[in-house]
Amino acid sequence: MAKTLYYGGPILTMKAENDYVESLVEEGGKIIYTGSLEGARKLCRDGAEETDLQGKTLMPSFIDPHGHISMVAQFTSLADLSECTDFDGIVETLKAYQAEKQIGPDGIIMGFGYDHNFLKEQRHPDKSVLDRVSEEIPIYVLHTSSHMGAGNSAMLKLAGISSSTPDPEGARFGRVAGTMEPDGYAEEMGAIGQMLMAAAPRLKMDVDAQIVSAQETYLKNGITTCQDGAAGAGDIKNFARAASQGNLVIDVVSYPVMDDNTGDLLKEYADYDKTYRNHFKIGGLKIVLDGSPQGKTAWLSSPYEGEKDYRGYPAKTDEEVFKYAKEAIARDEQLLAHCNGDAASEQFLDFYEKALSESDNPHKNQLRPVMIHCQTVRDDQLDRMAELSMIPSIFVAHTYYWGDIHLKNLGRVRGSRISPARSAFDRGLKVNFHQDPLVVQPKMLHTVWCAVNRITRNGVEIGPEQRVSVFEALQAVTVNGAYAYFEEDRKGTLEEGKLADMVILSDNPMAVEPGKICDICVLETIKEGVVRYTKQQADSNGQI
């Protein structure tokens, strides 16, 4: 096997702050040497391919500790509404998409990525807006948070949603004022799912090609391990097939959503349980306990700012949370729980603790449960997480994308404290950071910038006391991400014996001004010694 020698620029190992080596040698997908260039030359005296970094920085590649690659894959073929600033823009974009794809009444128009917070109208599009695109073709658009969406009249008819359709538990349909007539809005998965299930048979997708395309999104951002967090049976089937066909070049870790069929699903895919097969494995299980704070569906312990009583609502009953926690622990499975509001965090902590205390599983304290998002988690809850060795996976980019909205929805005190990374690090917790793709793109360096600077879109400092150091932020997307997957022995740092999962950056994040971290470019992404992405090649191909 040929060796590759890297030298000529900062090589940041991430073993410790400012731990650099002069050179690194890779062979057969693994790192076989780190140290002096002289030592590397001796090791490579029989020959090696040499990569002169020319002053650029080599460091461990990034690890996505929570996201939805299946959604990234599926949405590559949908209308992108993320740049729309008003209803007219949404209508025009959907009309152009319908014309381009030549969609007729037997098809469906689907879009994603709108955010009512940034639309001129300051509300969700409803059926009256979407009917302007077509009254015959079903249309469904998904909010950027994935917790809300809207359909037109034809979509409501296709899904069988009418005035007599009740609101599902932990979800709701929008209604025309003063009536029970649905206005097209759907909130949380119980309601959204009814739309998506009706839409699915009409979607024409090349899933295999979309998975390949989705991988490119992660690779261009320096990510070589990603997650499918909240996978359905179909998603697992698709990725298992992609793995068997040799189509995966990055590691994909799946977390099925728990339901009454969890046991059957895990049995069917037992070969993938905690073990990669051609870059795919099932890492554990997932439950969702509330919504999103920017959509005011996150479940809080006290009301939203300006509300007398409304504080969001739970997605699961206490009995369900206890049941699922108990089942996950009994099955020796890591459990991920989506918790944006502090009431949801409390529910997860209460019933995971209860399930743990009642379990006779000898491995129950080694399962590394994860609280996903942690937007409004309190200090007393972080203390409890430390006692449980629970991992906070923080969506710290909220400080930028929705910081201004949180200050409005939560008030100055609570809003400033969203994504409390400093408090989590100070308790010795293995904090990691994610972007929840497709909620936002998996831009790890932007996330590092967010954690270090904490500045909103409008340029407002938000909770500066919760800022973390550059090294801590980099730990959160490398070392600690590996820990969350039980892979710290093979990923996260540049050490002999670990996988050669690496990234070459245009600048050293540890050396540039904190405000310029987000300007750093990923030049190359290397997975197990193989260069899987180069910016130069992408630029020559006209990719963004």
XYZ file of C-alpha atoms in Angstrom:
544
model
C 0.000 0.000 0.000
C 1.269 3.445 -0.936
C 2.024 5.947 1.784
C 1.073 9.619 1.695
C 3.200 12.186 3.524
C 1.665 15.510 4.568
C 3.885 18.431 5.558
C 4.470 22.112 4.921
C 1.720 23.682 7.039
C 0.118 23.582 10.479
C -1.046 20.052 11.323
C -3.468 20.438 14.231
C -3.917 17.067 15.953
C -6.729 18.151 18.346
C -5.110 15.992 21.058
C -4.635 19.167 23.082
C -4.863 22.900 22.528
C -2.146 24.062 20.129
C -0.853 20.502 19.690
C 0.800 20.521 16.275
C 3.095 18.111 14.469
C 5.449 18.808 11.587
C 4.291 15.926 9.417
C 1.808 13.077 9.128
C 1.977 9.818 7.177
C -1.069 7.875 6.032
C -1.159 4.349 4.698
C -4.091 2.090 3.929
C -6.627 4.568 5.261
C -4.964 4.953 8.655
C -2.509 7.348 10.219
C 0.780 5.507 10.768
C 2.977 8.408 11.891
C 2.828 11.916 13.318
C 5.953 13.823 14.248
C 9.013 15.450 12.749
C 9.490 15.693 9.008
C 12.856 14.005 9.414
C 11.194 11.009 11.044
C 8.559 10.883 8.320
C 11.216 10.908 5.598
C 12.929 7.942 7.241
C 9.643 6.060 7.441
C 8.950 6.820 3.782
C 12.432 6.053 2.487
C 10.964 3.424 0.160
C 8.780 6.074 -1.417
C 5.556 7.949 -0.716
C 3.212 10.389 -2.368
C 3.925 13.793 -0.873
C 1.406 16.536 -0.204
C 2.935 19.929 0.525
C 0.296 21.877 2.409
C 1.913 25.155 1.304
C 0.951 26.823 4.561
C -2.601 25.462 4.650
C -3.920 23.671 7.743
C -4.490 19.925 8.118
C -6.749 18.776 10.958
C -9.276 16.012 11.704
C -12.323 16.099 9.470
C -15.586 17.255 10.991
C -18.184 14.954 12.529
C -21.886 15.743 12.249
C -23.398 14.625 15.575
C -27.002 15.287 14.571
C -28.717 15.781 11.247
C -30.936 14.161 8.669
C -28.997 13.035 5.606
C -32.087 11.218 4.330
C -33.871 14.587 4.188
C -30.855 16.227 2.563
C -31.036 13.482 -0.056
C -34.788 13.685 -0.612
C -34.916 17.455 -0.775
C -32.340 17.746 -3.556
C -35.253 17.324 -5.983
C -37.684 19.773 -4.314
C -38.234 23.504 -4.778
C -35.876 25.540 -2.590
C -37.781 28.357 -0.868
C -34.974 29.435 1.472
C -34.303 32.673 -0.410
C -37.944 33.751 -0.572
C -38.733 36.942 1.345
C -42.500 37.139 0.779
C -45.511 35.175 -0.439
C -45.083 36.458 -3.997
C -41.588 34.972 -4.028
C -42.896 31.617 -2.826
C -45.589 31.585 -5.509
C -43.136 32.529 -8.267
C -40.586 29.918 -7.156
C -43.189 27.152 -7.039
C -44.609 28.115 -10.444
C -41.131 28.045 -11.971
C -40.481 24.656 -10.353
C -43.771 23.270 -11.687
C -42.969 24.462 -15.203
C -39.394 23.149 -15.096
C -40.463 19.713 -13.843
C -43.612 19.679 -16.041
C -45.776 18.625 -13.119
C -49.424 17.906 -13.916
C -52.529 17.179 -11.801
C -51.380 13.589 -11.230
C -48.117 14.803 -9.699
C -47.233 16.962 -6.724
C -45.358 20.218 -6.115
C -43.207 20.225 -2.998
C -40.992 22.943 -1.580
C -38.871 23.365 1.514
C -36.919 25.936 3.459
C -39.295 28.877 3.921
C -39.191 30.651 7.292
C -42.186 32.734 8.319
C -39.971 34.732 10.668
C -38.220 36.263 7.674
C -41.167 36.689 5.314
C -42.590 40.166 4.821
C -46.013 38.904 5.873
C -44.634 37.482 9.164
C -46.838 34.400 8.931
C -46.990 31.010 7.269
C -48.328 30.692 3.722
C -51.750 29.043 3.797
C -53.933 27.399 1.177
C -55.089 30.779 -0.157
C -51.460 31.606 -1.004
C -50.591 28.180 -2.415
C -53.793 27.989 -4.440
C -52.359 30.893 -6.452
C -49.835 28.403 -7.830
C -52.415 25.746 -8.653
C -55.847 24.668 -7.449
C -55.570 21.308 -9.232
C -52.048 20.088 -8.410
C -51.455 19.196 -4.753
C -48.816 21.445 -3.171
C -47.010 21.066 0.128
C -44.256 23.312 1.495
C -42.130 22.500 4.525
C -40.853 25.090 7.003
C -37.077 25.263 7.458
C -37.439 23.779 10.956
C -39.322 20.750 9.558
C -41.797 21.202 12.421
C -44.358 23.137 10.373
C -45.642 23.360 6.835
C -48.621 24.133 4.648
C -50.633 22.635 1.815
C -53.039 23.981 -0.765
C -56.688 22.965 -1.189
C -55.800 20.071 -3.487
C -53.276 18.796 -0.927
C -55.841 18.901 1.858
C -58.275 16.954 -0.334
C -55.595 14.383 -1.244
C -54.731 13.885 2.442
C -58.391 13.684 3.463
C -58.109 16.600 5.886
C -61.408 18.409 6.422
C -63.427 20.283 9.030
C -64.145 16.982 10.752
C -60.474 15.975 11.004
C -59.355 16.244 14.641
C -55.989 17.616 15.696
C -53.560 14.747 16.360
C -52.073 14.438 19.841
C -49.054 16.742 20.163
C -49.810 18.456 16.829
C -52.452 20.625 15.188
C -53.949 21.843 11.924
C -54.531 25.511 11.215
C -58.162 26.561 10.865
C -59.884 29.406 9.038
C -60.754 31.984 11.676
C -63.989 31.233 13.492
C -64.462 27.826 11.842
C -63.082 24.291 11.824
C -62.240 24.525 8.102
C -58.532 23.682 7.615
C -56.503 26.578 6.223
C -53.631 24.346 5.032
C -51.229 24.892 7.928
C -49.860 21.814 9.714
C -47.824 21.876 12.931
C -45.645 19.031 14.260
C -45.314 15.510 12.935
C -48.751 14.162 13.812
C -50.261 16.707 11.414
C -47.379 17.052 8.940
C -47.195 13.266 8.607
C -50.736 13.085 7.268
C -49.728 15.429 4.459
C -46.442 13.683 3.707
C -47.972 10.188 3.663
C -50.473 11.337 1.055
C -47.755 13.078 -0.960
C -45.218 10.234 -0.950
C -46.799 8.008 -3.665
C -46.705 10.927 -6.127
C -43.065 11.799 -5.615
C -40.735 10.605 -8.339
C -37.252 10.227 -6.891
C -34.017 8.501 -7.787
C -33.104 7.749 -4.192
C -29.727 6.201 -4.985
C -28.624 9.238 -6.987
C -29.944 11.585 -4.297
C -27.908 9.823 -1.597
C -24.759 10.289 -3.671
C -25.625 13.966 -4.096
C -26.295 14.389 -0.381
C -22.862 13.013 0.461
C -21.306 15.736 -1.677
C -23.025 18.362 0.491
C -21.324 16.964 3.579
C -17.949 16.435 1.924
C -17.703 20.015 0.655
C -18.140 21.116 4.264
C -15.360 18.856 5.517
C -17.653 16.229 7.082
C -16.827 12.522 6.820
C -19.250 11.138 9.430
C -22.896 12.186 9.463
C -26.214 11.208 10.984
C -29.697 10.219 9.926
C -31.357 11.189 13.173
C -35.060 10.229 13.129
C -34.933 7.624 10.380
C -37.947 5.680 9.226
C -37.917 2.095 8.016
C -37.714 3.310 4.415
C -34.689 5.483 5.156
C -32.849 2.570 6.748
C -33.709 0.358 3.793
C -32.397 2.997 1.358
C -29.084 3.487 3.159
C -28.561 -0.219 3.721
C -29.031 -0.675 -0.036
C -26.651 2.189 -0.791
C -24.091 0.577 1.505
C -24.468 -2.851 -0.101
C -24.019 -1.268 -3.531
C -20.846 0.501 -2.429
C -22.379 3.950 -2.918
C -21.443 5.343 0.503
C -18.050 7.015 0.880
C -18.752 8.754 4.196
C -19.909 7.084 7.404
C -23.656 7.334 8.018
C -25.067 6.628 11.494
C -28.818 6.011 11.626
C -31.139 6.522 14.612
C -34.625 5.103 13.959
C -37.589 6.899 15.503
C -39.036 4.715 18.241
C -42.510 3.266 17.789
C -44.326 -0.028 18.351
C -42.288 -1.647 15.532
C -38.837 -0.712 16.850
C -37.976 -4.247 17.883
C -38.862 -5.721 14.490
C -36.834 -3.050 12.685
C -33.739 -3.621 14.815
C -34.069 -7.365 14.288
C -34.330 -6.962 10.511
C -31.179 -4.829 10.386
C -29.272 -6.510 13.213
C -26.124 -6.749 11.067
C -25.872 -2.941 11.148
C -26.475 -2.492 14.877
C -23.477 -0.518 16.201
C -21.287 -1.996 13.439
C -20.402 -0.273 10.181
C -20.972 -2.309 7.056
C -19.742 -0.425 4.022
C -20.012 2.903 5.893
C -23.505 2.431 7.371
C -24.592 1.509 10.893
C -27.471 1.960 13.324
C -26.162 3.910 16.302
C -29.202 3.894 18.576
C -32.770 5.193 18.802
C -34.537 8.572 18.654
C -37.562 10.224 20.242
C -38.942 13.745 19.688
C -40.360 15.512 22.747
C -41.345 18.970 21.474
C -41.096 21.453 18.620
C -39.013 24.511 17.798
C -38.571 27.780 19.731
C -38.511 29.915 16.571
C -41.909 28.427 15.683
C -43.109 28.792 19.296
C -43.855 25.064 19.547
C -40.948 24.215 21.877
C -42.310 23.179 25.302
C -41.244 25.681 27.969
C -41.665 25.700 31.740
C -43.000 29.271 31.633
C -44.930 31.148 28.917
C -43.437 32.717 25.831
C -42.805 36.432 26.024
C -46.055 38.376 25.716
C -48.207 35.268 26.254
C -50.377 34.848 29.333
C -50.338 31.050 29.480
C -49.049 29.587 26.207
C -45.734 27.801 26.607
C -45.762 25.325 23.738
C -46.683 21.703 24.284
C -45.221 18.197 24.577
C -45.007 15.765 21.689
C -45.114 12.709 23.960
C -46.890 11.809 27.174
C -44.887 11.023 30.306
C -45.942 7.388 29.959
C -44.593 7.217 26.418
C -41.267 8.794 27.329
C -40.796 6.380 30.229
C -41.766 3.425 28.033
C -39.307 4.366 25.272
C -36.477 5.181 27.666
C -36.976 1.869 29.441
C -37.028 -0.012 26.137
C -33.897 1.686 24.812
C -31.947 0.931 27.983
C -33.150 -2.680 27.994
C -32.030 -3.055 24.383
C -28.572 -1.620 25.153
C -29.277 1.249 22.755
C -28.136 4.852 22.958
C -31.190 7.128 23.092
C -31.343 10.545 21.442
C -34.118 12.900 22.530
C -35.089 16.100 20.718
C -35.572 18.705 23.470
C -35.738 22.397 22.584
C -37.771 23.686 25.533
C -36.698 23.289 29.145
C -39.974 21.504 29.976
C -39.113 18.878 27.355
C -35.605 18.639 28.833
C -37.136 18.093 32.266
C -39.409 15.364 30.940
C -36.497 13.524 29.317
C -34.318 13.791 32.418
C -37.115 12.700 34.770
C -38.064 9.600 32.858
C -34.617 8.582 31.679
C -33.513 8.714 35.331
C -36.564 6.686 36.346
C -35.983 4.097 33.612
C -32.315 3.893 34.542
C -33.059 3.331 38.219
C -35.477 0.503 37.414
C -33.239 -1.215 34.846
C -31.195 -4.296 35.657
C -29.075 -3.917 32.507
C -25.439 -4.152 33.702
C -24.408 -1.782 30.881
C -27.067 0.837 31.589
C -24.578 3.522 32.675
C -22.458 3.156 29.550
C -25.055 4.078 26.917
C -24.215 7.817 26.516
C -27.763 9.208 26.069
C -27.973 12.456 24.104
C -30.153 15.527 24.526
C -30.557 17.028 21.062
C -30.712 20.828 20.564
C -30.714 21.974 24.246
C -31.886 25.453 23.276
C -33.276 26.481 26.657
C -31.762 23.824 28.928
C -31.173 25.222 32.436
C -28.078 24.987 34.664
C -29.814 22.643 37.109
C -30.643 20.382 34.162
C -27.043 20.453 32.924
C -26.015 19.353 36.425
C -28.350 16.382 36.151
C -26.993 15.586 32.698
C -23.495 15.454 34.135
C -24.648 12.929 36.736
C -26.125 10.777 33.966
C -23.123 11.165 31.607
C -25.680 12.538 29.160
C -24.307 14.326 26.102
C -25.586 17.814 25.165
C -25.716 18.134 21.381
C -26.242 21.873 20.970
C -27.631 23.597 17.878
C -25.424 26.604 18.595
C -26.005 28.215 15.187
C -29.416 29.258 16.551
C -27.556 32.225 18.037
C -27.058 33.558 14.520
C -29.998 32.263 12.484
C -32.794 32.878 15.012
C -31.102 34.809 17.826
C -33.147 37.929 17.106
C -36.340 35.846 17.060
C -35.454 34.174 20.370
C -34.880 37.540 22.020
C -38.376 38.480 20.876
C -40.100 35.158 21.706
C -38.276 34.389 24.950
C -37.364 37.817 26.290
C -33.907 39.226 26.949
C -32.895 36.881 29.800
C -34.011 33.545 28.357
C -33.318 34.589 24.784
C -29.715 35.552 25.551
C -29.090 32.168 27.110
C -30.068 29.954 24.176
C -27.496 27.301 23.278
C -25.697 27.564 26.663
C -22.433 25.997 25.499
C -20.204 27.688 28.094
C -22.339 26.375 30.936
C -22.210 22.873 29.458
C -18.439 22.870 28.942
C -17.900 24.221 32.470
C -19.604 21.119 33.841
C -17.213 18.811 32.046
C -19.872 17.579 29.636
C -18.856 16.132 26.244
C -20.530 18.928 24.298
C -20.958 18.645 20.552
C -22.412 21.034 17.965
C -24.713 20.296 15.037
C -26.692 22.077 12.316
C -29.661 19.693 11.989
C -29.512 19.613 8.164
C -31.696 20.520 6.329
C -32.754 23.054 8.961
C -29.497 24.800 8.073
C -26.681 23.625 5.838
C -23.946 21.543 7.540
C -21.392 24.349 7.594
C -19.182 23.355 10.513
C -16.864 26.337 10.319
C -19.822 28.702 10.486
C -21.016 26.800 13.553
C -17.592 27.217 15.163
C -17.827 30.948 14.383
C -21.298 31.077 15.982
C -20.108 29.402 19.194
C -17.066 31.642 19.537
C -18.734 34.964 18.645
C -22.480 34.614 19.414
C -23.757 37.338 17.102
C -27.260 37.417 15.576
C -28.174 38.117 11.961
C -28.871 41.704 12.978
C -25.408 42.020 14.513
C -26.562 41.835 18.133
C -24.347 40.163 20.735
C -26.410 37.401 22.321
C -25.299 35.956 25.634
C -21.568 36.694 25.302
C -21.008 34.964 28.657
C -21.894 31.697 26.870
C -19.100 32.019 24.313
C -16.554 29.211 24.140
C -12.931 29.173 23.011
C -11.978 28.285 19.442
C -10.396 25.047 20.634
C -13.529 24.048 22.559
C -15.672 24.756 19.501
C -13.368 22.618 17.354
C -13.508 19.853 19.965
C -17.295 19.942 19.689
C -17.174 19.119 15.962
C -14.308 16.596 16.060
C -13.281 14.855 19.298
C -16.632 15.122 21.069
C -18.555 14.180 17.948
C -16.527 10.978 17.768
C -17.256 10.313 21.455
C -21.003 10.582 20.853
C -20.732 7.733 18.336
C -18.477 5.610 20.594
C -15.747 6.139 18.007
C -13.167 8.142 19.955
C -10.695 5.278 19.502
C -10.666 5.758 15.714
C -11.790 9.309 14.929
C -11.651 12.897 16.163
C -7.888 13.411 16.515
C -4.842 12.887 14.308
C -3.035 10.052 16.073
C -1.245 6.926 14.977
C -3.670 4.050 14.512
C -6.720 6.245 13.866
C -8.519 6.623 10.561
C -7.053 9.150 8.142
C -10.272 11.217 8.172
C -8.895 14.698 7.585
C -9.613 18.114 6.158
C -7.345 20.747 4.624
C -8.406 24.320 5.398
C -7.398 27.596 3.775
C -6.468 29.022 7.192
C -5.876 27.818 10.727
C -8.997 28.423 12.885
C -6.758 28.643 15.943
C -4.709 31.457 14.425
C -7.144 33.762 12.608
C -9.214 36.469 14.272
C -12.364 34.883 15.794
C -14.588 37.022 13.614
C -13.011 35.585 10.451
C -13.404 31.879 11.210
C -16.489 31.678 9.018
C -14.410 32.903 6.047
C -12.153 29.839 6.147
C -12.644 27.501 3.173
C -12.554 23.720 3.060
C -9.991 22.950 0.358
C -9.932 19.153 0.609
C -11.841 16.468 2.459
C -10.104 13.135 2.964
C -11.904 9.973 4.099
C -9.691 7.060 5.160
C -6.805 8.418 3.128
C -8.801 8.997 -0.070
C -9.402 12.566 -1.252
C -13.169 12.722 -1.707
C -13.565 16.462 -2.283
C -11.387 19.286 -3.527
C -12.559 22.867 -3.812
C -10.447 23.306 -6.917
C -12.250 20.490 -8.700
C -15.640 21.672 -7.465
C -14.942 25.196 -8.714
C -13.881 23.886 -12.123
C -17.135 21.924 -12.321
C -19.142 25.027 -11.504
C -20.321 23.756 -8.112
C -21.101 26.204 -5.339
